[in-house]
Every structure is written in structure tokens, then in C-alpha cells.
């Protein structure tokens, strides 16, 4: 029997990702960065993926803010755009199979 782990190795990487998380309006930049890192550390990840404890506040670059209402509108718009894109792809596949009219 071949050991499954014999054909695998662990790859380490540093990855930059954009995140959008709710934070207190009155929090200063350092408090916001700490809150974001805390949320990332405590998140559930798929089996085998782990966040190493090397993250610190200096690794966080804060970008812009939006109100919770603006965030909801943005998310709704993104969901609507994704649904429309899905319909467009379905329509395109339909025409590819049956021909355009």
C-alpha cells in the first residue's frame, strides 16, 4: 500500500487578499487592522489550509470605507451582476448548440 502523503509536500506562501469586514466607526486604523487580523485568524478554513501566526498590524494596508447600507447595495449589485452573467453564459451556450436567429 502506497502512503498518500508520500506524494505530497507542504507549500508555504504569502498571499495578499482584499477583505471587507465590518468594523466600529470610532475605531482608529490600528484597532481596525487588529480587528481584521483577528477575524482572519479565527476563520474556519478547509482541511489542510492554515494561517500561520506571523500576521501583524504592519502587514495590513487599509483602503477605503463604506457604510453598511452601501455595502449591502454593493453586494446586491454584485449578486445581480453574477446572476445576469450566468444567464448570459447559458444563453450563449444555447445559441452555440442551436444556432443564432
Backbone as XML, in Angstrom:
<?xml version="1.0"?>
<chain id="A" units="angstrom">
  <residue number="1" name="UNK">
    <atom name="N" x="0.841" y="-1.186" z="0.000"/>
    <atom name="CA" x="0.000" y="0.000" z="0.000"/>
    <atom name="C" x="0.885" y="1.248" z="0.000"/>
  </residue>
  <residue number="2" name="UNK">
    <atom name="N" x="0.601" y="2.179" z="-0.903"/>
    <atom name="CA" x="1.379" y="3.402" z="-1.027"/>
    <atom name="C" x="0.814" y="4.458" z="-0.072"/>
  </residue>
  <residue number="3" name="UNK">
    <atom name="N" x="1.699" y="5.063" z="0.692"/>
    <atom name="CA" x="1.282" y="6.119" z="1.603"/>
    <atom name="C" x="0.895" y="7.351" z="0.793"/>
  </residue>
  <residue number="4" name="UNK">
    <atom name="N" x="-0.314" y="7.878" z="1.035"/>
    <atom name="CA" x="-0.812" y="9.029" z="0.284"/>
    <atom name="C" x="0.080" y="10.259" z="0.473"/>
  </residue>
  <residue number="5" name="UNK">
    <atom name="N" x="0.619" y="10.446" z="1.660"/>
    <atom name="CA" x="1.445" y="11.606" z="1.951"/>
    <atom name="C" x="2.825" y="11.530" z="1.312"/>
  </residue>
  <residue number="6" name="UNK">
    <atom name="N" x="3.176" y="10.381" z="0.802"/>
    <atom name="CA" x="4.472" y="10.201" z="0.160"/>
    <atom name="C" x="4.600" y="11.056" z="-1.098"/>
  </residue>
  <residue number="7" name="UNK">
    <atom name="N" x="3.458" y="11.348" z="-1.719"/>
    <atom name="CA" x="3.449" y="12.097" z="-2.972"/>
    <atom name="C" x="3.044" y="13.563" z="-2.778"/>
  </residue>
  <residue number="8" name="UNK">
    <atom name="N" x="3.056" y="14.004" z="-1.527"/>
    <atom name="CA" x="2.662" y="15.382" z="-1.254"/>
    <atom name="C" x="3.740" y="16.092" z="-0.470"/>
  </residue>
  <residue number="9" name="UNK">
    <atom name="N" x="3.704" y="17.408" z="-0.534"/>
    <atom name="CA" x="4.588" y="18.238" z="0.268"/>
    <atom name="C" x="3.808" y="19.470" z="0.691"/>
  </residue>
  <residue number="10" name="UNK">
    <atom name="N" x="4.306" y="20.188" z="1.667"/>
    <atom name="CA" x="3.637" y="21.379" z="2.157"/>
    <atom name="C" x="4.248" y="22.591" z="1.479"/>
  </residue>
  <residue number="11" name="UNK">
    <atom name="N" x="3.392" y="23.393" z="0.857"/>
    <atom name="CA" x="3.834" y="24.604" z="0.189"/>
    <atom name="C" x="3.483" y="25.799" z="1.062"/>
  </residue>
  <residue number="12" name="UNK">
    <atom name="N" x="4.451" y="26.625" z="1.390"/>
    <atom name="CA" x="4.224" y="27.851" z="2.131"/>
    <atom name="C" x="4.191" y="29.005" z="1.141"/>
  </residue>
  <residue number="13" name="UNK">
    <atom name="N" x="3.330" y="29.985" z="1.404"/>
    <atom name="CA" x="3.214" y="31.136" z="0.519"/>
    <atom name="C" x="2.708" y="32.327" z="1.315"/>
  </residue>
  <residue number="14" name="UNK">
    <atom name="N" x="3.058" y="33.499" z="0.856"/>
    <atom name="CA" x="2.470" y="34.722" z="1.377"/>
    <atom name="C" x="1.519" y="35.231" z="0.310"/>
  </residue>
  <residue number="15" name="UNK">
    <atom name="N" x="0.278" y="35.444" z="0.709"/>
    <atom name="CA" x="-0.760" y="35.811" z="-0.234"/>
    <atom name="C" x="-1.394" y="37.128" z="0.208"/>
  </residue>
  <residue number="16" name="UNK">
    <atom name="N" x="-1.531" y="38.040" z="-0.713"/>
    <atom name="CA" x="-2.230" y="39.295" z="-0.432"/>
    <atom name="C" x="-3.669" y="39.152" z="-0.895"/>
  </residue>
  <residue number="17" name="UNK">
    <atom name="N" x="-4.599" y="39.424" z="-0.002"/>
    <atom name="CA" x="-6.018" y="39.342" z="-0.352"/>
    <atom name="C" x="-6.712" y="40.606" z="0.118"/>
  </residue>
  <residue number="18" name="UNK">
    <atom name="N" x="-7.745" y="40.998" z="-0.614"/>
    <atom name="CA" x="-8.570" y="42.131" z="-0.182"/>
    <atom name="C" x="-9.703" y="41.567" z="0.653"/>
  </residue>
  <residue number="19" name="UNK">
    <atom name="N" x="-9.956" y="42.160" z="1.793"/>
    <atom name="CA" x="-11.070" y="41.742" z="2.636"/>
    <atom name="C" x="-11.928" y="42.960" z="2.958"/>
  </residue>
  <residue number="20" name="UNK">
    <atom name="N" x="-13.184" y="42.710" z="3.193"/>
    <atom name="CA" x="-14.113" y="43.752" z="3.612"/>
    <atom name="C" x="-14.863" y="43.215" z="4.818"/>
  </residue>
  <residue number="21" name="UNK">
    <atom name="N" x="-14.580" y="43.775" z="5.981"/>
    <atom name="CA" x="-15.198" y="43.318" z="7.213"/>
    <atom name="C" x="-15.782" y="44.502" z="7.966"/>
  </residue>
  <residue number="22" name="UNK">
    <atom name="N" x="-16.913" y="44.291" z="8.650"/>
    <atom name="CA" x="-17.483" y="45.382" z="9.457"/>
    <atom name="C" x="-16.556" y="45.726" z="10.626"/>
  </residue>
  <residue number="23" name="UNK">
    <atom name="N" x="-16.328" y="46.991" z="10.862"/>
    <atom name="CA" x="-15.534" y="47.477" z="11.993"/>
    <atom name="C" x="-16.269" y="48.647" z="12.631"/>
  </residue>
  <residue number="24" name="UNK">
    <atom name="N" x="-15.884" y="48.965" z="13.863"/>
    <atom name="CA" x="-16.508" y="50.095" z="14.552"/>
    <atom name="C" x="-16.160" y="51.403" z="13.858"/>
  </residue>
  <residue number="25" name="UNK">
    <atom name="N" x="-17.140" y="52.299" z="13.761"/>
    <atom name="CA" x="-16.911" y="53.599" z="13.130"/>
    <atom name="C" x="-15.878" y="54.420" z="13.893"/>
  </residue>
  <residue number="26" name="UNK">
    <atom name="N" x="-15.852" y="54.273" z="15.206"/>
    <atom name="CA" x="-14.970" y="55.099" z="16.022"/>
    <atom name="C" x="-13.565" y="54.499" z="16.174"/>
  </residue>
  <residue number="27" name="UNK">
    <atom name="N" x="-13.327" y="53.325" z="15.618"/>
    <atom name="CA" x="-12.018" y="52.676" z="15.749"/>
    <atom name="C" x="-10.972" y="53.417" z="14.930"/>
  </residue>
  <residue number="28" name="UNK">
    <atom name="N" x="-9.758" y="53.499" z="15.479"/>
    <atom name="CA" x="-8.672" y="54.096" z="14.704"/>
    <atom name="C" x="-8.079" y="53.027" z="13.781"/>
  </residue>
  <residue number="29" name="UNK">
    <atom name="N" x="-7.135" y="53.419" z="12.937"/>
    <atom name="CA" x="-6.596" y="52.496" z="11.941"/>
    <atom name="C" x="-5.970" y="51.253" z="12.567"/>
  </residue>
  <residue number="30" name="UNK">
    <atom name="N" x="-5.239" y="51.417" z="13.665"/>
    <atom name="CA" x="-4.599" y="50.256" z="14.296"/>
    <atom name="C" x="-5.641" y="49.297" z="14.865"/>
  </residue>
  <residue number="31" name="UNK">
    <atom name="N" x="-6.682" y="49.820" z="15.480"/>
    <atom name="CA" x="-7.750" y="48.966" z="16.004"/>
    <atom name="C" x="-8.466" y="48.238" z="14.868"/>
  </residue>
  <residue number="32" name="UNK">
    <atom name="N" x="-8.669" y="48.927" z="13.761"/>
    <atom name="CA" x="-9.318" y="48.298" z="12.604"/>
    <atom name="C" x="-8.443" y="47.174" z="12.051"/>
  </residue>
  <residue number="33" name="UNK">
    <atom name="N" x="-7.138" y="47.423" z="11.937"/>
    <atom name="CA" x="-6.222" y="46.403" z="11.429"/>
    <atom name="C" x="-6.205" y="45.198" z="12.354"/>
  </residue>
  <residue number="34" name="UNK">
    <atom name="N" x="-6.172" y="45.427" z="13.657"/>
    <atom name="CA" x="-6.186" y="44.315" z="14.615"/>
    <atom name="C" x="-7.474" y="43.514" z="14.506"/>
  </residue>
  <residue number="35" name="UNK">
    <atom name="N" x="-8.602" y="44.199" z="14.349"/>
    <atom name="CA" x="-9.885" y="43.512" z="14.222"/>
    <atom name="C" x="-9.920" y="42.635" z="12.969"/>
  </residue>
  <residue number="36" name="UNK">
    <atom name="N" x="-9.370" y="43.146" z="11.884"/>
    <atom name="CA" x="-9.330" y="42.380" z="10.634"/>
    <atom name="C" x="-8.452" y="41.142" z="10.796"/>
  </residue>
  <residue number="37" name="UNK">
    <atom name="N" x="-7.278" y="41.303" z="11.375"/>
    <atom name="CA" x="-6.386" y="40.165" z="11.579"/>
    <atom name="C" x="-7.000" y="39.137" z="12.519"/>
  </residue>
  <residue number="38" name="UNK">
    <atom name="N" x="-7.671" y="39.591" z="13.561"/>
    <atom name="CA" x="-8.329" y="38.674" z="14.494"/>
    <atom name="C" x="-9.373" y="37.839" z="13.757"/>
  </residue>
  <residue number="39" name="UNK">
    <atom name="N" x="-10.152" y="38.496" z="12.898"/>
    <atom name="CA" x="-11.190" y="37.809" z="12.132"/>
    <atom name="C" x="-10.568" y="36.756" z="11.200"/>
  </residue>
  <residue number="40" name="UNK">
    <atom name="N" x="-9.451" y="37.096" z="10.574"/>
    <atom name="CA" x="-8.780" y="36.160" z="9.669"/>
    <atom name="C" x="-8.231" y="34.971" z="10.454"/>
  </residue>
  <residue number="41" name="UNK">
    <atom name="N" x="-7.607" y="35.233" z="11.594"/>
    <atom name="CA" x="-7.045" y="34.147" z="12.403"/>
    <atom name="C" x="-8.107" y="33.187" z="12.896"/>
  </residue>
  <residue number="42" name="UNK">
    <atom name="N" x="-9.298" y="33.697" z="13.240"/>
    <atom name="CA" x="-10.348" y="32.876" z="13.826"/>
    <atom name="C" x="-11.248" y="32.208" z="12.785"/>
  </residue>
  <residue number="43" name="UNK">
    <atom name="N" x="-11.046" y="32.515" z="11.533"/>
    <atom name="CA" x="-11.897" y="31.967" z="10.475"/>
    <atom name="C" x="-11.675" y="30.464" z="10.312"/>
  </residue>
  <residue number="44" name="UNK">
    <atom name="N" x="-12.717" y="29.777" z="9.887"/>
    <atom name="CA" x="-12.623" y="28.346" z="9.584"/>
    <atom name="C" x="-12.117" y="28.187" z="8.159"/>
  </residue>
  <residue number="45" name="UNK">
    <atom name="N" x="-11.096" y="27.380" z="7.997"/>
    <atom name="CA" x="-10.504" y="27.152" z="6.685"/>
    <atom name="C" x="-10.671" y="25.694" z="6.307"/>
  </residue>
  <residue number="46" name="UNK">
    <atom name="N" x="-10.637" y="25.376" z="5.028"/>
    <atom name="CA" x="-10.732" y="23.982" z="4.598"/>
    <atom name="C" x="-9.594" y="23.159" z="5.194"/>
  </residue>
  <residue number="47" name="UNK">
    <atom name="N" x="-9.826" y="21.889" z="5.289"/>
    <atom name="CA" x="-8.829" y="20.979" z="5.847"/>
    <atom name="C" x="-7.497" y="21.133" z="5.111"/>
  </residue>
  <residue number="48" name="UNK">
    <atom name="N" x="-6.441" y="21.326" z="5.869"/>
    <atom name="CA" x="-5.116" y="21.443" z="5.280"/>
    <atom name="C" x="-4.649" y="22.876" z="5.102"/>
  </residue>
  <residue number="49" name="UNK">
    <atom name="N" x="-5.569" y="23.837" z="5.126"/>
    <atom name="CA" x="-5.189" y="25.234" z="4.965"/>
    <atom name="C" x="-5.136" y="25.874" z="6.347"/>
  </residue>
  <residue number="50" name="UNK">
    <atom name="N" x="-4.037" y="26.510" z="6.663"/>
    <atom name="CA" x="-3.908" y="27.174" z="7.945"/>
    <atom name="C" x="-3.235" y="28.522" z="7.766"/>
  </residue>
  <residue number="51" name="UNK">
    <atom name="N" x="-3.591" y="29.437" z="8.631"/>
    <atom name="CA" x="-2.965" y="30.748" z="8.627"/>
    <atom name="C" x="-1.924" y="30.735" z="9.733"/>
  </residue>
  <residue number="52" name="UNK">
    <atom name="N" x="-0.686" y="30.961" z="9.371"/>
    <atom name="CA" x="0.409" y="30.959" z="10.344"/>
    <atom name="C" x="0.380" y="32.227" z="11.176"/>
  </residue>
  <residue number="53" name="UNK">
    <atom name="N" x="0.813" y="32.160" z="12.421"/>
    <atom name="CA" x="0.728" y="33.323" z="13.309"/>
    <atom name="C" x="1.789" y="34.378" z="13.059"/>
  </residue>
  <residue number="54" name="UNK">
    <atom name="N" x="2.103" y="34.681" z="11.838"/>
    <atom name="CA" x="3.082" y="35.715" z="11.546"/>
    <atom name="C" x="2.445" y="37.054" z="11.224"/>
  </residue>
  <residue number="55" name="UNK">
    <atom name="N" x="1.116" y="37.065" z="11.168"/>
    <atom name="CA" x="0.413" y="38.287" z="10.794"/>
    <atom name="C" x="0.543" y="39.334" z="11.893"/>
  </residue>
  <residue number="56" name="UNK">
    <atom name="N" x="0.838" y="40.547" z="11.510"/>
    <atom name="CA" x="0.830" y="41.647" z="12.472"/>
    <atom name="C" x="0.219" y="42.872" z="11.822"/>
  </residue>
  <residue number="57" name="UNK">
    <atom name="N" x="-0.036" y="43.861" z="12.622"/>
    <atom name="CA" x="-0.743" y="45.052" z="12.157"/>
    <atom name="C" x="-0.013" y="45.738" z="11.010"/>
  </residue>
  <residue number="58" name="UNK">
    <atom name="N" x="1.301" y="45.634" z="10.952"/>
    <atom name="CA" x="2.063" y="46.297" z="9.898"/>
    <atom name="C" x="1.866" y="45.638" z="8.532"/>
  </residue>
  <residue number="59" name="UNK">
    <atom name="N" x="1.282" y="44.423" z="8.523"/>
    <atom name="CA" x="1.014" y="43.736" z="7.269"/>
    <atom name="C" x="-0.318" y="44.169" z="6.641"/>
  </residue>
  <residue number="60" name="UNK">
    <atom name="N" x="-1.061" y="45.016" z="7.339"/>
    <atom name="CA" x="-2.387" y="45.421" z="6.883"/>
    <atom name="C" x="-2.316" y="46.819" z="6.275"/>
  </residue>
  <residue number="61" name="UNK">
    <atom name="N" x="-2.858" y="46.934" z="5.062"/>
    <atom name="CA" x="-2.976" y="48.239" z="4.421"/>
    <atom name="C" x="-4.461" y="48.550" z="4.304"/>
  </residue>
  <residue number="62" name="UNK">
    <atom name="N" x="-4.914" y="49.547" z="5.043"/>
    <atom name="CA" x="-6.323" y="49.918" z="4.991"/>
    <atom name="C" x="-6.585" y="50.731" z="3.740"/>
  </residue>
  <residue number="63" name="UNK">
    <atom name="N" x="-7.715" y="50.473" z="3.103"/>
    <atom name="CA" x="-8.040" y="51.113" z="1.839"/>
    <atom name="C" x="-9.109" y="52.182" z="2.055"/>
  </residue>
  <residue number="64" name="UNK">
    <atom name="N" x="-10.336" y="51.866" z="1.818"/>
    <atom name="CA" x="-11.415" y="52.833" z="1.947"/>
    <atom name="C" x="-12.518" y="52.243" z="2.813"/>
  </residue>
  <residue number="65" name="UNK">
    <atom name="N" x="-13.494" y="53.045" z="3.164"/>
    <atom name="CA" x="-14.622" y="52.574" z="3.964"/>
    <atom name="C" x="-15.920" y="52.834" z="3.220"/>
  </residue>
  <residue number="66" name="UNK">
    <atom name="N" x="-16.947" y="52.106" z="3.633"/>
    <atom name="CA" x="-18.292" y="52.351" z="3.131"/>
    <atom name="C" x="-19.253" y="52.040" z="4.269"/>
  </residue>
  <residue number="67" name="UNK">
    <atom name="N" x="-20.414" y="52.648" z="4.250"/>
    <atom name="CA" x="-21.398" y="52.383" z="5.289"/>
    <atom name="C" x="-21.965" y="50.984" z="5.091"/>
  </residue>
  <residue number="68" name="UNK">
    <atom name="N" x="-22.635" y="50.465" z="6.109"/>
    <atom name="CA" x="-23.230" y="49.132" z="5.993"/>
    <atom name="C" x="-24.288" y="49.113" z="4.892"/>
  </residue>
  <residue number="69" name="UNK">
    <atom name="N" x="-25.030" y="50.221" z="4.734"/>
    <atom name="CA" x="-26.033" y="50.297" z="3.673"/>
    <atom name="C" x="-25.377" y="50.246" z="2.296"/>
  </residue>
  <residue number="70" name="UNK">
    <atom name="N" x="-24.266" y="50.979" z="2.155"/>
    <atom name="CA" x="-23.541" y="50.944" z="0.883"/>
    <atom name="C" x="-22.998" y="49.545" z="0.607"/>
  </residue>
  <residue number="71" name="UNK">
    <atom name="N" x="-22.529" y="48.877" z="1.652"/>
    <atom name="CA" x="-22.013" y="47.521" z="1.480"/>
    <atom name="C" x="-23.111" y="46.570" z="1.018"/>
  </residue>
  <residue number="72" name="UNK">
    <atom name="N" x="-24.298" y="46.706" z="1.605"/>
    <atom name="CA" x="-25.425" y="45.853" z="1.203"/>
    <atom name="C" x="-25.800" y="46.115" z="-0.245"/>
  </residue>
  <residue number="73" name="UNK">
    <atom name="N" x="-25.863" y="47.398" z="-0.633"/>
    <atom name="CA" x="-26.189" y="47.728" z="-2.031"/>
    <atom name="C" x="-25.133" y="47.196" z="-2.995"/>
  </residue>
  <residue number="74" name="UNK">
    <atom name="N" x="-23.849" y="47.302" z="-2.592"/>
    <atom name="CA" x="-22.774" y="46.792" z="-3.442"/>
    <atom name="C" x="-22.899" y="45.275" z="-3.591"/>
  </residue>
  <residue number="75" name="UNK">
    <atom name="N" x="-23.143" y="44.575" z="-2.467"/>
    <atom name="CA" x="-23.271" y="43.114" z="-2.519"/>
    <atom name="C" x="-24.468" y="42.690" z="-3.354"/>
  </residue>
  <residue number="76" name="UNK">
    <atom name="N" x="-25.588" y="43.417" z="-3.222"/>
    <atom name="CA" x="-26.759" y="43.108" z="-4.044"/>
    <atom name="C" x="-26.453" y="43.319" z="-5.524"/>
  </residue>
  <residue number="77" name="UNK">
    <atom name="N" x="-25.754" y="44.405" z="-5.832"/>
    <atom name="CA" x="-25.382" y="44.675" z="-7.219"/>
    <atom name="C" x="-24.455" y="43.607" z="-7.769"/>
  </residue>
  <residue number="78" name="UNK">
    <atom name="N" x="-23.497" y="43.176" z="-6.947"/>
    <atom name="CA" x="-22.574" y="42.124" z="-7.384"/>
    <atom name="C" x="-23.317" y="40.813" z="-7.608"/>
  </residue>
  <residue number="79" name="UNK">
    <atom name="N" x="-24.278" y="40.492" z="-6.718"/>
    <atom name="CA" x="-25.065" y="39.266" z="-6.877"/>
    <atom name="C" x="-25.923" y="39.328" z="-8.139"/>
  </residue>
  <residue number="80" name="UNK">
    <atom name="N" x="-26.521" y="40.489" z="-8.384"/>
    <atom name="CA" x="-27.334" y="40.662" z="-9.586"/>
    <atom name="C" x="-26.473" y="40.533" z="-10.845"/>
  </residue>
  <residue number="81" name="UNK">
    <atom name="N" x="-25.293" y="41.135" z="-10.820"/>
    <atom name="CA" x="-24.392" y="41.047" z="-11.968"/>
    <atom name="C" x="-23.948" y="39.605" z="-12.201"/>
  </residue>
  <residue number="82" name="UNK">
    <atom name="N" x="-23.692" y="38.867" z="-11.126"/>
    <atom name="CA" x="-23.290" y="37.463" z="-11.265"/>
    <atom name="C" x="-24.426" y="36.638" z="-11.861"/>
  </residue>
  <residue number="83" name="UNK">
    <atom name="N" x="-25.668" y="36.907" z="-11.427"/>
    <atom name="CA" x="-26.816" y="36.181" z="-11.965"/>
    <atom name="C" x="-27.015" y="36.498" z="-13.442"/>
  </residue>
  <residue number="84" name="UNK">
    <atom name="N" x="-26.869" y="37.758" z="-13.800"/>
    <atom name="CA" x="-27.001" y="38.139" z="-15.214"/>
    <atom name="C" x="-25.901" y="37.513" z="-16.058"/>
  </residue>
  <residue number="85" name="UNK">
    <atom name="N" x="-24.685" y="37.465" z="-15.521"/>
    <atom name="CA" x="-23.583" y="36.847" z="-16.257"/>
    <atom name="C" x="-23.845" y="35.365" z="-16.466"/>
  </residue>
  <residue number="86" name="UNK">
    <atom name="N" x="-24.412" y="34.713" z="-15.454"/>
    <atom name="CA" x="-24.737" y="33.289" z="-15.574"/>
    <atom name="C" x="-25.786" y="33.078" z="-16.667"/>
  </residue>
  <residue number="87" name="UNK">
    <atom name="N" x="-26.818" y="33.922" z="-16.679"/>
    <atom name="CA" x="-27.838" y="33.823" z="-17.722"/>
    <atom name="C" x="-27.254" y="34.088" z="-19.105"/>
  </residue>
  <residue number="88" name="UNK">
    <atom name="N" x="-26.360" y="35.050" z="-19.213"/>
    <atom name="CA" x="-25.701" y="35.332" z="-20.490"/>
    <atom name="C" x="-24.921" y="34.124" z="-20.984"/>
  </residue>
  <residue number="89" name="UNK">
    <atom name="N" x="-24.192" y="33.458" z="-20.064"/>
    <atom name="CA" x="-23.433" y="32.263" z="-20.463"/>
    <atom name="C" x="-24.368" y="31.137" z="-20.890"/>
  </residue>
  <residue number="90" name="UNK">
    <atom name="N" x="-25.497" y="30.972" z="-20.177"/>
    <atom name="CA" x="-26.469" y="29.945" z="-20.562"/>
    <atom name="C" x="-27.058" y="30.252" z="-21.933"/>
  </residue>
  <residue number="91" name="UNK">
    <atom name="N" x="-27.398" y="31.518" z="-22.147"/>
    <atom name="CA" x="-27.958" y="31.937" z="-23.436"/>
    <atom name="C" x="-26.948" y="31.694" z="-24.558"/>
  </residue>
  <residue number="92" name="UNK">
    <atom name="N" x="-25.691" y="32.028" z="-24.300"/>
    <atom name="CA" x="-24.647" y="31.836" z="-25.301"/>
    <atom name="C" x="-24.467" y="30.351" z="-25.635"/>
  </residue>
  <residue number="93" name="UNK">
    <atom name="N" x="-24.475" y="29.502" z="-24.587"/>
    <atom name="CA" x="-24.370" y="28.044" z="-24.832"/>
    <atom name="C" x="-25.564" y="27.542" z="-25.642"/>
  </residue>
  <residue number="94" name="UNK">
    <atom name="N" x="-26.766" y="28.056" z="-25.333"/>
    <atom name="CA" x="-27.964" y="27.668" z="-26.066"/>
    <atom name="C" x="-27.811" y="28.004" z="-27.545"/>
  </residue>
  <residue number="95" name="UNK">
    <atom name="N" x="-27.391" y="29.239" z="-27.838"/>
    <atom name="CA" x="-27.231" y="29.648" z="-29.228"/>
    <atom name="C" x="-26.096" y="28.902" z="-29.908"/>
  </residue>
  <residue number="96" name="UNK">
    <atom name="N" x="-25.044" y="28.572" z="-29.164"/>
    <atom name="CA" x="-23.960" y="27.794" z="-29.755"/>
    <atom name="C" x="-24.442" y="26.408" z="-30.172"/>
  </residue>
  <residue number="97" name="UNK">
    <atom name="N" x="-25.324" y="25.821" z="-29.390"/>
    <atom name="CA" x="-25.834" y="24.477" z="-29.711"/>
    <atom name="C" x="-26.893" y="24.498" z="-30.805"/>
  </residue>
  <residue number="98" name="UNK">
    <atom name="N" x="-27.737" y="25.514" z="-30.799"/>
    <atom name="CA" x="-28.889" y="25.537" z="-31.705"/>
    <atom name="C" x="-28.782" y="26.561" z="-32.819"/>
  </residue>
  <residue number="99" name="UNK">
    <atom name="N" x="-27.764" y="27.374" z="-32.771"/>
    <atom name="CA" x="-27.584" y="28.399" z="-33.795"/>
    <atom name="C" x="-28.325" y="29.682" z="-33.438"/>
  </residue>
  <residue number="100" name="UNK">
    <atom name="N" x="-27.783" y="30.768" z="-33.903"/>
    <atom name="CA" x="-28.402" y="32.075" z="-33.650"/>
    <atom name="C" x="-29.527" y="32.318" z="-34.634"/>
  </residue>
  <residue number="101" name="UNK">
    <atom name="N" x="-30.480" y="33.154" z="-34.214"/>
    <atom name="CA" x="-31.543" y="33.517" z="-35.177"/>
    <atom name="C" x="-31.543" y="34.983" z="-35.425"/>
  </residue>
</chain>
